[in-house]
mmCIF file of C-alpha atoms and ligand atoms in Angstrom:
data_model
loop_
_atom_site.group_PDB
_atom_site.id
_atom_site.type_symbol
_atom_site.label_atom_id
_atom_site.label_comp_id
_atom_site.label_asym_id
_atom_site.label_seq_id
_atom_site.Cartn_x
_atom_site.Cartn_y
_atom_site.Cartn_z
ATOM 1 C CA MET F 1 85.991 55.274 178.311
ATOM 2 C CA ARG F 2 82.698 56.404 176.786
ATOM 3 C CA LEU F 3 81.215 57.082 180.212
ATOM 4 C CA PHE F 4 84.416 58.948 181.188
ATOM 5 C CA CYS F 5 84.200 61.254 178.139
ATOM 6 C CA ASP F 6 80.465 61.858 178.600
ATOM 7 C CA MET F 7 80.994 62.953 182.186
ATOM 8 C CA TYR F 8 83.716 65.459 181.243
ATOM 9 C CA ASN F 9 81.627 67.803 179.165
ATOM 10 C CA LEU F 10 82.565 71.442 178.701
ATOM 11 C CA LYS F 11 79.896 72.197 176.089
ATOM 12 C CA ASP F 12 78.150 74.789 178.254
ATOM 13 C CA TYR F 13 81.308 76.198 179.831
ATOM 14 C CA LYS F 14 81.368 80.032 179.757
ATOM 15 C CA ILE F 15 84.743 81.759 179.424
ATOM 16 C CA LYS F 16 85.290 84.300 182.223
ATOM 17 C CA PRO F 17 87.275 87.526 181.648
ATOM 18 C CA GLN F 18 89.268 87.214 184.943
ATOM 19 C CA PRO F 19 89.464 83.460 185.574
ATOM 20 C CA VAL F 20 91.114 81.814 188.558
ATOM 21 C CA ILE F 21 93.669 79.429 187.022
ATOM 22 C CA LEU F 22 95.578 76.784 188.957
ATOM 23 C CA ALA F 23 98.789 75.756 187.175
ATOM 24 C CA ILE F 24 101.109 72.792 187.668
ATOM 25 C CA GLU F 25 104.699 72.455 186.413
ATOM 26 C CA SER F 26 106.741 69.227 186.682
ATOM 27 C CA SER F 27 108.932 69.067 183.556
ATOM 28 C CA CYS F 28 112.317 68.688 185.309
ATOM 29 C CA ASP F 29 113.303 68.871 188.988
ATOM 30 C CA GLU F 30 110.838 71.506 190.244
ATOM 31 C CA THR F 31 107.322 70.531 191.344
ATOM 32 C CA ALA F 32 105.379 73.775 191.278
ATOM 33 C CA CYS F 33 101.833 75.021 191.684
ATOM 34 C CA ALA F 34 100.622 78.593 191.171
ATOM 35 C CA ILE F 35 97.224 80.233 191.231
ATOM 36 C CA ILE F 36 96.391 83.451 189.398
ATOM 37 C CA ARG F 37 93.246 85.574 189.055
ATOM 38 C CA GLY F 38 93.557 87.407 185.754
ATOM 39 C CA ARG F 39 97.252 88.393 185.815
ATOM 40 C CA GLN F 40 97.350 88.737 189.603
ATOM 41 C CA VAL F 41 99.394 86.049 191.378
ATOM 42 C CA LEU F 42 97.549 84.564 194.375
ATOM 43 C CA ALA F 43 99.944 81.684 195.131
ATOM 44 C CA ASP F 44 103.362 80.570 193.947
ATOM 45 C CA ARG F 45 104.734 77.352 195.473
ATOM 46 C CA ILE F 46 107.861 75.499 194.330
ATOM 47 C CA SER F 47 109.281 72.278 195.754
ATOM 48 C CA SER F 48 112.662 71.333 194.283
ATOM 49 C CA SER F 49 114.589 68.067 194.229
ATOM 50 C CA ALA F 50 117.761 69.979 193.176
ATOM 51 C CA SER F 51 119.615 69.265 196.428
ATOM 52 C CA THR F 52 119.094 65.497 195.948
ATOM 53 C CA GLN F 53 120.008 65.770 192.247
ATOM 54 C CA ALA F 54 123.207 67.628 193.240
ATOM 55 C CA LEU F 55 124.474 64.412 194.882
ATOM 56 C CA TYR F 56 124.512 62.847 191.393
ATOM 57 C CA GLY F 57 125.899 65.905 189.558
ATOM 58 C CA GLY F 58 122.737 66.414 187.466
ATOM 59 C CA VAL F 59 119.077 65.502 187.105
ATOM 60 C CA VAL F 60 118.343 61.758 187.412
ATOM 61 C CA PRO F 61 114.933 61.302 185.690
ATOM 62 C CA GLU F 62 113.673 58.538 187.995
ATOM 63 C CA ILE F 63 114.558 60.550 191.112
ATOM 64 C CA ALA F 64 112.770 63.559 189.600
ATOM 65 C CA SER F 65 109.599 61.518 188.889
ATOM 66 C CA ARG F 66 109.512 60.091 192.405
ATOM 67 C CA ALA F 67 110.069 63.527 193.957
ATOM 68 C CA HIS F 68 107.179 64.934 191.870
ATOM 69 C CA THR F 69 104.922 62.092 193.024
ATOM 70 C CA ASP F 70 105.773 62.875 196.647
ATOM 71 C CA ALA F 71 105.391 66.652 196.287
ATOM 72 C CA VAL F 72 102.574 67.377 193.846
ATOM 73 C CA GLY F 73 99.627 66.929 196.220
ATOM 74 C CA GLU F 74 101.289 69.032 198.905
ATOM 75 C CA VAL F 75 102.267 71.977 196.638
ATOM 76 C CA VAL F 76 98.681 72.116 195.318
ATOM 77 C CA ARG F 77 97.280 72.007 198.866
ATOM 78 C CA LEU F 78 99.667 74.770 200.009
ATOM 79 C CA ALA F 79 98.917 76.932 196.958
ATOM 80 C CA LEU F 80 95.157 76.703 197.590
ATOM 81 C CA SER F 81 95.752 77.581 201.238
ATOM 82 C CA ASP F 82 98.024 80.574 200.328
ATOM 83 C CA ALA F 83 95.338 81.861 197.971
ATOM 84 C CA GLY F 84 92.605 81.301 200.560
ATOM 85 C CA LEU F 85 90.651 79.258 198.021
ATOM 86 C CA GLU F 86 88.918 75.883 197.771
ATOM 87 C CA SER F 87 89.164 73.548 194.776
ATOM 88 C CA ARG F 88 85.666 74.584 193.683
ATOM 89 C CA ASP F 89 86.863 78.230 193.254
ATOM 90 C CA ILE F 90 89.207 77.217 190.421
ATOM 91 C CA ASP F 91 87.975 78.000 186.883
ATOM 92 C CA ALA F 92 90.586 76.043 184.885
ATOM 93 C CA VAL F 93 93.720 73.921 185.331
ATOM 94 C CA ALA F 94 96.841 74.640 183.266
ATOM 95 C CA VAL F 95 99.666 72.107 183.148
ATOM 96 C CA THR F 96 102.988 71.639 181.375
ATOM 97 C CA TYR F 97 102.620 68.760 178.874
ATOM 98 C CA GLY F 98 106.110 69.192 177.312
ATOM 99 C CA ALA F 99 108.929 69.594 176.673
ATOM 100 C CA GLY F 100 110.708 67.820 179.491
ATOM 101 C CA LEU F 101 111.393 64.467 181.133
ATOM 102 C CA LEU F 102 108.515 62.146 180.209
ATOM 103 C CA GLY F 103 108.091 60.474 183.589
ATOM 104 C CA ALA F 104 108.282 63.827 185.353
ATOM 105 C CA LEU F 105 105.732 65.437 183.021
ATOM 106 C CA LEU F 106 103.309 62.532 183.458
ATOM 107 C CA VAL F 107 103.091 63.114 187.212
ATOM 108 C CA GLY F 108 101.907 66.723 186.822
ATOM 109 C CA LEU F 109 99.749 65.954 183.797
ATOM 110 C CA SER F 110 97.943 63.051 185.487
ATOM 111 C CA PHE F 111 97.303 65.145 188.581
ATOM 112 C CA ALA F 112 95.984 68.060 186.482
ATOM 113 C CA LYS F 113 93.719 65.771 184.456
ATOM 114 C CA SER F 114 92.191 64.292 187.600
ATOM 115 C CA PHE F 115 91.691 67.757 189.092
ATOM 116 C CA ALA F 116 90.003 69.138 185.938
ATOM 117 C CA TYR F 117 87.911 66.003 185.524
ATOM 118 C CA ALA F 118 86.708 65.984 189.130
ATOM 119 C CA LEU F 119 85.634 69.644 188.930
ATOM 120 C CA ASN F 120 84.483 69.479 185.296
ATOM 121 C CA ILE F 121 86.562 72.527 184.377
ATOM 122 C CA PRO F 122 88.842 73.098 181.369
ATOM 123 C CA LEU F 123 92.271 71.474 181.163
ATOM 124 C CA ILE F 124 94.876 73.622 179.408
ATOM 125 C CA ALA F 125 98.007 71.885 178.076
ATOM 126 C CA VAL F 126 100.903 74.353 178.112
ATOM 127 C CA ASN F 127 104.179 74.206 176.181
ATOM 128 C CA HIS F 128 106.889 74.836 178.805
ATOM 129 C CA ILE F 129 108.831 77.168 176.522
ATOM 130 C CA ARG F 130 105.789 79.292 175.796
ATOM 131 C CA GLY F 131 105.468 79.493 179.576
ATOM 132 C CA HIS F 132 108.969 80.990 179.840
ATOM 133 C CA ILE F 133 107.987 83.591 177.229
ATOM 134 C CA ALA F 134 104.727 84.369 179.099
ATOM 135 C CA ALA F 135 106.406 84.870 182.533
ATOM 136 C CA ALA F 136 106.853 88.571 181.699
ATOM 137 C CA TYR F 137 103.060 89.113 181.498
ATOM 138 C CA LEU F 138 102.833 88.727 185.275
ATOM 139 C CA GLU F 139 105.682 91.188 185.876
ATOM 140 C CA ASP F 140 104.011 93.981 183.935
ATOM 141 C CA THR F 141 100.285 93.341 183.832
ATOM 142 C CA SER F 142 99.807 95.962 181.089
ATOM 143 C CA LEU F 143 102.302 94.218 178.789
ATOM 144 C CA GLU F 144 100.920 93.470 175.312
ATOM 145 C CA PRO F 145 102.650 92.086 172.195
ATOM 146 C CA PRO F 146 104.542 92.882 170.057
ATOM 147 C CA PHE F 147 107.857 92.605 171.862
ATOM 148 C CA ILE F 148 111.255 90.996 171.378
ATOM 149 C CA THR F 149 111.840 88.019 173.688
ATOM 150 C CA LEU F 150 115.227 86.734 174.732
ATOM 151 C CA LEU F 151 114.794 83.080 175.626
ATOM 152 C CA ALA F 152 117.744 81.414 177.386
ATOM 153 C CA SER F 153 117.215 78.205 179.331
ATOM 154 C CA GLY F 154 118.800 74.792 179.778
ATOM 155 C CA GLY F 155 117.268 73.553 176.522
ATOM 156 C CA HIS F 156 116.729 76.634 174.350
ATOM 157 C CA THR F 157 118.513 79.810 173.341
ATOM 158 C CA ALA F 158 116.780 82.114 170.905
ATOM 159 C CA ILE F 159 115.703 85.637 170.129
ATOM 160 C CA LEU F 160 112.066 85.798 169.115
ATOM 161 C CA ARG F 161 109.654 88.405 167.843
ATOM 162 C CA THR F 162 106.492 87.838 169.860
ATOM 163 C CA LEU F 163 103.723 88.988 167.538
ATOM 164 C CA SER F 164 100.615 87.986 169.479
ATOM 165 C CA TYR F 165 99.631 85.910 172.518
ATOM 166 C CA SER F 166 99.961 82.725 170.483
ATOM 167 C CA GLU F 167 102.569 83.491 167.866
ATOM 168 C CA SER F 168 106.333 84.060 168.038
ATOM 169 C CA GLU F 169 108.788 84.207 165.157
ATOM 170 C CA VAL F 170 112.314 82.888 165.784
ATOM 171 C CA LEU F 171 114.782 85.578 164.630
ATOM 172 C CA GLY F 172 117.892 83.648 165.650
ATOM 173 C CA SER F 173 118.836 80.683 167.783
ATOM 174 C CA THR F 174 121.679 78.415 168.836
ATOM 175 C CA CYS F 175 122.867 75.867 166.298
ATOM 176 C CA ASP F 176 124.093 73.447 168.986
ATOM 177 C CA ASP F 177 124.048 73.624 172.809
ATOM 178 C CA ALA F 178 121.751 75.938 174.760
ATOM 179 C CA ALA F 179 123.313 78.699 176.891
ATOM 180 C CA GLY F 180 122.213 77.037 180.156
ATOM 181 C CA GLU F 181 123.706 73.730 179.035
ATOM 182 C CA ALA F 182 127.051 75.496 178.447
ATOM 183 C CA PHE F 183 126.881 77.051 181.952
ATOM 184 C CA ASP F 184 126.302 73.581 183.404
ATOM 185 C CA LYS F 185 129.225 72.075 181.445
ATOM 186 C CA VAL F 186 131.613 74.911 182.310
ATOM 187 C CA ALA F 187 130.617 74.439 185.969
ATOM 188 C CA ARG F 188 131.747 70.805 185.736
ATOM 189 C CA VAL F 189 135.103 71.801 184.208
ATOM 190 C CA LEU F 190 135.580 74.226 187.111
ATOM 191 C CA SER F 191 134.524 71.494 189.593
ATOM 192 C CA LEU F 192 131.468 73.498 190.673
ATOM 193 C CA PRO F 193 128.404 71.610 191.915
ATOM 194 C CA TYR F 194 124.993 71.285 190.238
ATOM 195 C CA PRO F 195 123.133 73.485 189.400
ATOM 196 C CA GLY F 196 125.913 74.984 187.303
ATOM 197 C CA GLY F 197 124.507 78.349 186.253
ATOM 198 C CA PRO F 198 124.212 80.067 189.658
ATOM 199 C CA ASN F 199 127.580 78.642 190.752
ATOM 200 C CA VAL F 200 129.382 79.926 187.642
ATOM 201 C CA GLN F 201 127.795 83.328 188.304
ATOM 202 C CA LYS F 202 129.083 83.264 191.885
ATOM 203 C CA MET F 203 132.568 82.187 190.753
ATOM 204 C CA ALA F 204 132.644 85.056 188.218
ATOM 205 C CA GLU F 205 132.403 87.627 191.018
ATOM 206 C CA GLY F 206 135.699 89.486 191.242
ATOM 207 C CA GLY F 207 136.988 87.771 188.077
ATOM 208 C CA ASN F 208 138.562 89.636 185.146
ATOM 209 C CA PHE F 209 137.805 89.231 181.441
ATOM 210 C CA THR F 210 141.351 88.056 180.756
ATOM 211 C CA VAL F 211 140.782 84.582 179.267
ATOM 212 C CA PRO F 212 140.618 84.695 175.447
ATOM 213 C CA LEU F 213 137.380 82.954 174.411
ATOM 214 C CA PRO F 214 135.314 83.007 171.199
ATOM 215 C CA SER F 215 132.007 84.885 171.211
ATOM 216 C CA ALA F 216 128.811 82.818 171.232
ATOM 217 C CA LEU F 217 127.650 84.800 168.187
ATOM 218 C CA ILE F 218 128.824 83.016 165.069
ATOM 219 C CA ARG F 219 126.678 84.679 162.364
ATOM 220 C CA HIS F 220 125.338 88.216 162.227
ATOM 221 C CA GLY F 221 122.574 89.761 160.170
ATOM 222 C CA ASP F 222 119.131 88.357 159.434
ATOM 223 C CA GLY F 223 119.923 84.747 160.251
ATOM 224 C CA MET F 224 121.855 85.460 163.461
ATOM 225 C CA THR F 225 123.148 82.215 164.894
ATOM 226 C CA PHE F 226 124.643 81.441 168.287
ATOM 227 C CA SER F 227 126.931 78.546 169.185
ATOM 228 C CA TYR F 228 127.695 77.423 172.723
ATOM 229 C CA SER F 229 129.458 74.175 171.903
ATOM 230 C CA GLY F 230 132.556 75.953 170.522
ATOM 231 C CA LEU F 231 132.678 78.301 173.502
ATOM 232 C CA LYS F 232 132.372 75.407 175.959
ATOM 233 C CA THR F 233 135.166 73.499 174.142
ATOM 234 C CA ALA F 234 137.384 76.602 174.263
ATOM 235 C CA VAL F 235 136.932 76.760 178.058
ATOM 236 C CA ILE F 236 137.761 73.021 178.380
ATOM 237 C CA ASN F 237 140.859 73.378 176.162
ATOM 238 C CA TYR F 238 142.071 76.446 178.073
ATOM 239 C CA CYS F 239 141.776 74.655 181.436
ATOM 240 C CA HIS F 240 143.388 71.419 180.141
ATOM 241 C CA THR F 241 146.302 73.268 178.508
ATOM 242 C CA LEU F 242 147.105 75.086 181.756
ATOM 243 C CA ALA F 243 146.811 71.831 183.712
ATOM 244 C CA GLN F 244 149.231 70.088 181.310
ATOM 245 C CA LYS F 245 151.710 72.923 181.862
ATOM 246 C CA GLY F 246 151.288 72.515 185.598
ATOM 247 C CA GLN F 247 149.849 76.037 185.877
ATOM 248 C CA GLU F 248 146.921 76.996 188.030
ATOM 249 C CA VAL F 249 143.582 77.973 186.506
ATOM 250 C CA ASN F 250 142.086 81.180 187.881
ATOM 251 C CA ALA F 251 138.481 79.975 188.081
ATOM 252 C CA HIS F 252 137.180 83.507 188.770
ATOM 253 C CA ASP F 253 138.683 84.815 185.507
ATOM 254 C CA VAL F 254 137.504 81.775 183.502
ATOM 255 C CA ALA F 255 133.949 82.134 184.825
ATOM 256 C CA ALA F 256 133.863 85.904 184.243
ATOM 257 C CA SER F 257 135.290 85.614 180.726
ATOM 258 C CA PHE F 258 132.913 82.770 179.866
ATOM 259 C CA GLN F 259 129.899 84.727 181.135
ATOM 260 C CA LYS F 260 130.857 87.704 179.006
ATOM 261 C CA ALA F 261 131.431 85.633 175.841
ATOM 262 C CA ALA F 262 128.180 83.720 176.404
ATOM 263 C CA LEU F 263 125.856 86.562 177.386
ATOM 264 C CA ASP F 264 127.017 89.815 175.741
ATOM 265 C CA PRO F 265 125.875 88.650 172.276
ATOM 266 C CA LEU F 266 122.410 87.698 173.555
ATOM 267 C CA ALA F 267 121.860 91.127 175.123
ATOM 268 C CA LEU F 268 123.263 93.003 172.129
ATOM 269 C CA LYS F 269 121.290 91.022 169.531
ATOM 270 C CA ALA F 270 118.041 91.376 171.501
ATOM 271 C CA VAL F 271 118.482 95.157 171.498
ATOM 272 C CA GLU F 272 119.503 95.270 167.816
ATOM 273 C CA SER F 273 116.449 93.150 166.904
ATOM 274 C CA ALA F 274 114.153 95.580 168.731
ATOM 275 C CA GLU F 275 115.678 98.481 166.834
ATOM 276 C CA LYS F 276 115.512 96.675 163.511
ATOM 277 C CA TYR F 277 111.785 95.904 163.856
ATOM 278 C CA GLY F 278 110.882 99.199 165.531
ATOM 279 C CA ILE F 279 109.723 97.358 168.669
ATOM 280 C CA LYS F 280 109.865 99.357 171.893
ATOM 281 C CA THR F 281 109.810 96.532 174.458
ATOM 282 C CA ILE F 282 112.119 93.600 175.247
ATOM 283 C CA THR F 283 111.167 90.740 177.560
ATOM 284 C CA ALA F 284 113.162 87.682 178.562
ATOM 285 C CA GLY F 285 112.639 84.261 180.065
ATOM 286 C CA GLY F 286 114.395 81.016 180.974
ATOM 287 C CA GLY F 287 116.793 80.027 183.739
ATOM 288 C CA VAL F 288 119.796 81.896 182.325
ATOM 289 C CA VAL F 289 117.829 85.160 182.610
ATOM 290 C CA ALA F 290 118.236 84.809 186.391
ATOM 291 C CA ASN F 291 121.920 85.655 185.745
ATOM 292 C CA ASP F 292 122.864 89.061 187.188
ATOM 293 C CA TYR F 293 125.504 89.817 184.537
ATOM 294 C CA LEU F 294 122.909 89.282 181.780
ATOM 295 C CA ARG F 295 120.238 91.290 183.614
ATOM 296 C CA ASN F 296 122.644 94.207 184.214
ATOM 297 C CA THR F 297 123.968 94.170 180.640
ATOM 298 C CA LEU F 298 120.451 94.113 179.174
ATOM 299 C CA SER F 299 119.280 96.874 181.543
ATOM 300 C CA ALA F 300 122.220 99.126 180.640
ATOM 301 C CA LEU F 301 121.781 98.598 176.876
ATOM 302 C CA CYS F 302 118.019 99.152 177.015
ATOM 303 C CA ALA F 303 118.415 102.321 179.127
ATOM 304 C CA GLU F 304 121.013 103.651 176.665
ATOM 305 C CA ARG F 305 118.778 102.996 173.634
ATOM 306 C CA GLY F 306 115.418 104.019 175.123
ATOM 307 C CA ILE F 307 113.907 100.518 175.089
ATOM 308 C CA LYS F 308 111.546 99.295 177.809
ATOM 309 C CA LEU F 309 112.798 96.096 179.463
ATOM 310 C CA VAL F 310 110.464 93.702 181.289
ATOM 311 C CA LEU F 311 112.374 90.990 183.166
ATOM 312 C CA PRO F 312 110.544 88.358 185.218
ATOM 313 C CA ALA F 313 111.641 88.146 188.871
ATOM 314 C CA LYS F 314 114.591 85.723 189.135
ATOM 315 C CA ARG F 315 112.357 83.089 190.757
ATOM 316 C CA ARG F 316 110.122 83.208 187.670
ATOM 317 C CA CYS F 317 113.042 82.815 185.217
ATOM 318 C CA THR F 318 113.923 79.319 186.417
ATOM 319 C CA ASP F 319 111.149 76.700 186.304
ATOM 320 C CA ASN F 320 107.981 77.715 188.143
ATOM 321 C CA ALA F 321 104.222 77.387 187.753
ATOM 322 C CA CYS F 322 103.398 81.122 187.516
ATOM 323 C CA MET F 323 104.710 81.129 183.967
ATOM 324 C CA ILE F 324 102.513 78.127 183.121
ATOM 325 C CA ALA F 325 99.534 79.966 184.617
ATOM 326 C CA ALA F 326 100.394 83.074 182.554
ATOM 327 C CA GLU F 327 100.467 81.133 179.288
ATOM 328 C CA GLY F 328 97.447 79.135 180.487
ATOM 329 C CA LEU F 329 95.531 82.415 180.823
ATOM 330 C CA ASN F 330 96.327 83.370 177.200
ATOM 331 C CA MET F 331 95.135 79.954 176.036
ATOM 332 C CA TYR F 332 92.052 80.050 178.297
ATOM 333 C CA LEU F 333 90.913 83.388 176.859
ATOM 334 C CA ALA F 334 91.374 81.919 173.356
ATOM 335 C CA GLY F 335 89.283 78.866 174.353
ATOM 336 C CA ASN F 336 92.278 76.639 173.668
ATOM 337 C CA PHE F 337 91.428 73.670 175.909
ATOM 338 C CA ALA F 338 92.934 70.177 175.849
ATOM 339 C CA PRO F 339 91.086 66.866 175.618
ATOM 340 C CA MET F 340 91.517 64.370 178.472
ATOM 341 C CA SER F 341 93.514 62.230 176.005
ATOM 342 C CA VAL F 342 96.357 64.780 175.809
ATOM 343 C CA ASN F 343 99.728 63.093 176.336
ATOM 344 C CA ALA F 344 103.108 64.270 177.617
ATOM 345 C CA ARG F 345 105.767 65.128 175.027
ATOM 346 C CA ALA F 346 109.503 64.957 175.636
ATOM 347 C CA ALA F 347 110.285 67.417 172.833
ATOM 348 C CA ILE F 348 108.349 70.211 171.151
ATOM 349 C CA PRO F 349 110.131 72.099 168.360
ATOM 350 C CA LEU F 350 110.603 75.834 168.891
ATOM 351 C CA ARG F 351 109.746 76.714 165.286
HETATM 352 O O1 KG4 W 1 114.567 77.461 182.405
HETATM 353 P P1 KG4 W 1 115.296 76.491 183.255
HETATM 354 O O2 KG4 W 1 115.083 76.533 184.732
HETATM 355 O O3 KG4 W 1 114.992 75.026 182.775
HETATM 356 C C1 KG4 W 1 114.810 74.722 181.414
HETATM 357 O O4 KG4 W 1 113.669 74.890 180.929
HETATM 358 O O5 KG4 W 1 115.826 74.363 180.775
HETATM 359 O O6 KG4 W 1 116.817 76.675 182.938
HETATM 360 C C2 KG4 W 1 117.781 75.938 183.591
HETATM 361 C C3 KG4 W 1 119.141 76.441 183.165
HETATM 362 C C4 KG4 W 1 120.268 75.607 183.723
HETATM 363 O O7 KG4 W 1 121.123 75.257 182.675
HETATM 364 C C5 KG4 W 1 120.913 76.528 184.740
HETATM 365 O O8 KG4 W 1 122.298 76.307 184.884
HETATM 366 C C6 KG4 W 1 120.643 77.897 184.134
HETATM 367 O O9 KG4 W 1 119.338 77.791 183.620
HETATM 368 N N1 KG4 W 1 120.707 78.955 185.145
HETATM 369 C C7 KG4 W 1 121.607 79.957 185.115
HETATM 370 C C8 KG4 W 1 121.413 80.711 186.297
HETATM 371 N N2 KG4 W 1 120.382 80.149 186.992
HETATM 372 C C9 KG4 W 1 119.957 79.073 186.270
HETATM 373 N N3 KG4 W 1 122.571 80.231 184.229
HETATM 374 C C10 KG4 W 1 123.335 81.310 184.477
HETATM 375 N N4 KG4 W 1 123.227 82.082 185.588
HETATM 376 C C11 KG4 W 1 122.276 81.819 186.517
HETATM 377 N N5 KG4 W 1 122.163 82.578 187.612
HETATM 378 ZN ZN1 ZN W 2 112.401 75.840 181.928
#
C-alpha cells in the first residue's frame, strides 16, 4: 500500500487552463465515456443495458454491474478513437463515485482509478447530481453562474440557485418521490414498458387534459415543496375506479393530464425563482428534462418573461459522461482531486 501511494504522486502536477478530461459514468444502466478539451466535447459514447433491463420491468443491479464490466473497456477505447487521442494525451480522469447502485459505481470507479494511476494523472470524483447540473455548461460554453437550475431525474426533483461552480442552494424540492420515479410508476399503471418516462411522453401525444389530478406543487412561497407520491396515487386510483366500473381508461388522456400536473409547476416555479432573485438565466438537468412537454413549457415561459434558457441536448439530460466531464472540469480547475482511497457512495444528500 505504501509503495502504491508513493508511486501515485501528484505533488508536481501543474493545472492546465484547457485540460483534456476523460470521464466515466456507471451509476445505473448506462456505461458512458466522454472526452472534453476545455468545454469542447471530443467524444461522447454511451452503452446502455436498458433493453435487457426492460425484460425485468426495471433496473436489476446485478445485471447492471455485469453489463458495465463488459462495456467499460470498449466505451473508453471507442471514445479515445473518436477523439483521435491516446491514453497519454489525457490530463485527468473524472468519474461518478455516487449516488447510484454500489456495484455499478464500483465498476466505473475501479476502472478510472487504474487509468489515473497508470498515467499518474489526477482522479476527480464527481457527484452524479452535480454532473446533471453541469451538463448545461457544455451546451453554452459562455455560461457562468449565477443561474436557476431545474433538476428533475429519477432520484431528485429540485429547484436550485446555482451560485458558483461548486455551490448550489436548494430553493425547493420534492418531499417524497422524484418526478422521474412518478413517470416510471405511472407507466406501470398504464402497462407501458421500461423506461417509463419516454413511453408516458409518447402516450400523452394526442391526449387531452381531461383527467382531474392534483398539482405536484403542494406549498408555494419561500419553502416551495413538490409532491409526486400524491399525484401518482391519484393516477392509480383514477385507473382502478374506472376498471371497477368496467369502463375503459383513455391512456392518452391520463398520460397527458399526468404530464401537465407533474411538469407545469416545475417550469412555473423555476421561472418565478429566477424573477424573485433577479437571475436572468435558467438551466436544467436530469432525465425528465428530456421530456418535450417540459422543454416546450419552459421555453414558452422563458420567452414570455425575457429569461435566457439553456437546456442540455436530450441525450445529455439522461445519464451520460459529458456531464461528468463538465463537472470534472470545474473540480479540476479548483484543484479538487480525489485520493486513490475514494470509495463509491450509494447516496449523497442534495443539501
Ligand atoms: O437522470 P436520469 O437518467 O437518471 C437518474 O439520475 O435518476 O433520470 C432517469 C429518469 C427516469 O425516471 C426516466 O423515466 C425519466 O428520467 N425520463 C423521462 C423522460 N426520459 C427519461 N421522464 C419524462 N419524459 C421523458 N422523455
Ligand atoms: Zn442521472
